[in-house]
Amino acid sequence: MIVNIIGTVMKRIIPVALFIFFAVVQLSAQRLTSFAADSVLFIQDLHTFMESSKTFADNGKATVNRFEEVWFTPKITDTLRKQLYFVSNTLLKRQAKAFPHFNQWLNITTRFIESNDIGVNFYAFQSAMVQMCLSKNYRLYHLQSFLQSISQLVESGFININGSTIWKSDADNYAFAFNGDSLRIKFPESNLTCIAVRDSLKLYNTVGEFDPIGKKWFGESGITFWERAGYHRDSVYATFNRYTINMQLSTFEVDTVKFYNHHFFDYPLLGKL
C-alpha cells in the first residue's frame, strides 16, 4: 500500500517539476542579456524588452515608437548610437526595469533629440546615467528619483513636482554640471516660483542649482517683496545671499536677510525670513 501511495505521489510531482523546469528554461531564454549594437536589431530588442510586461505593453510600444522616429534620422550619428548602446546596456546590467527606468530614460533622450538639443546637457545627462549605474552609492530608487526630476524639467519645464506643490523657474536655459559624482542643474539669474494649493511665493533675481536626487535647491542670492500685502516693491523688500530650499515643500527659510521698510527705516534690519 505504501508503495502505491509513493507511486501516486511521484506521478503527481514529476509532471509539476518538469513544468517548472521548462518554464524556468524558457524564461531564461527570453530574458534579454544585452542590446544589440546594430541600429535595426537595437530597436527590435527595445520593443521586446519594453513590451514584455502585459501591464505596460502598450505604453512600452508607444515609447519605443516615439524613439524610433528620431533613431533613423541624420540627427543620430554613429558616435551617438554607440553611446546610447552603451548607456542602455549599462542600465540593463544594473538591472534597471522597463518601467519606470528605461521608459523615462528613452522619453527624456527622445525629447532632447526632438528639440535638437544634442549638446552639453544631453551628454551630461547620459554621463550621469552611467555614473549612477556604476556607483555603489546609488540604488535604483535613486535612479528613479533622478529620472523623474529630469523628465519633469525636460518635458514640462518644472524643477520639481510633489503632489500639489510645484517649483519652477522662468530662466530661458539651464546647464547640467557635476558636483563631485552627483549631477546638479544650474540656473542663471531668474525668478523662482512655488505654486501650492492655497498659496504661492516668488523669489526674484536669484541664482542657484538644483539637486535632482535630494530635491534641494541651493541658492546664492535673491530678493522677495510683499506686494500681495499691499506694499510697493520699492518700499518693502528683503535681500539675502546663500539659502537652501527643500523643494518637496512649499515653504523655505533664510537664516540671514536684510529687511527694508522705507516707510519707517532708512537702514536695513537684519533678521530671519
PDB file of C-alpha atoms in Angstrom, residues 189 204-208 219-223 240-243:
ATOM      1  CA  GLU A 189      19.708  84.679 -12.619  1.00  0.00           C
ATOM      2  CA  TYR A 204      13.341  87.312  -7.660  1.00  0.00           C
ATOM      3  CA  ASN A 205      16.772  87.761  -9.219  1.00  0.00           C
ATOM      4  CA  THR A 206      18.039  84.517  -7.771  1.00  0.00           C
ATOM      5  CA  VAL A 207      20.852  82.246  -8.925  1.00  0.00           C
ATOM      6  CA  GLY A 208      21.083  78.636  -7.878  1.00  0.00           C
ATOM      7  CA  GLY A 219      20.597  79.488  -3.914  1.00  0.00           C
ATOM      8  CA  GLU A 220      23.291  82.134  -3.945  1.00  0.00           C
ATOM      9  CA  SER A 221      21.252  85.352  -3.877  1.00  0.00           C
ATOM     10  CA  GLY A 222      17.722  86.660  -4.111  1.00  0.00           C
ATOM     11  CA  ILE A 223      15.114  89.220  -3.198  1.00  0.00           C
ATOM     12  CA  PHE A 240      19.585  87.577   1.047  1.00  0.00           C
ATOM     13  CA  ASN A 241      22.580  85.559  -0.084  1.00  0.00           C
ATOM     14  CA  ARG A 242      23.079  81.839   0.416  1.00  0.00           C
ATOM     15  CA  TYR A 243      19.981  79.791   1.167  1.00  0.00           C
TER      16      TYR A 243
END
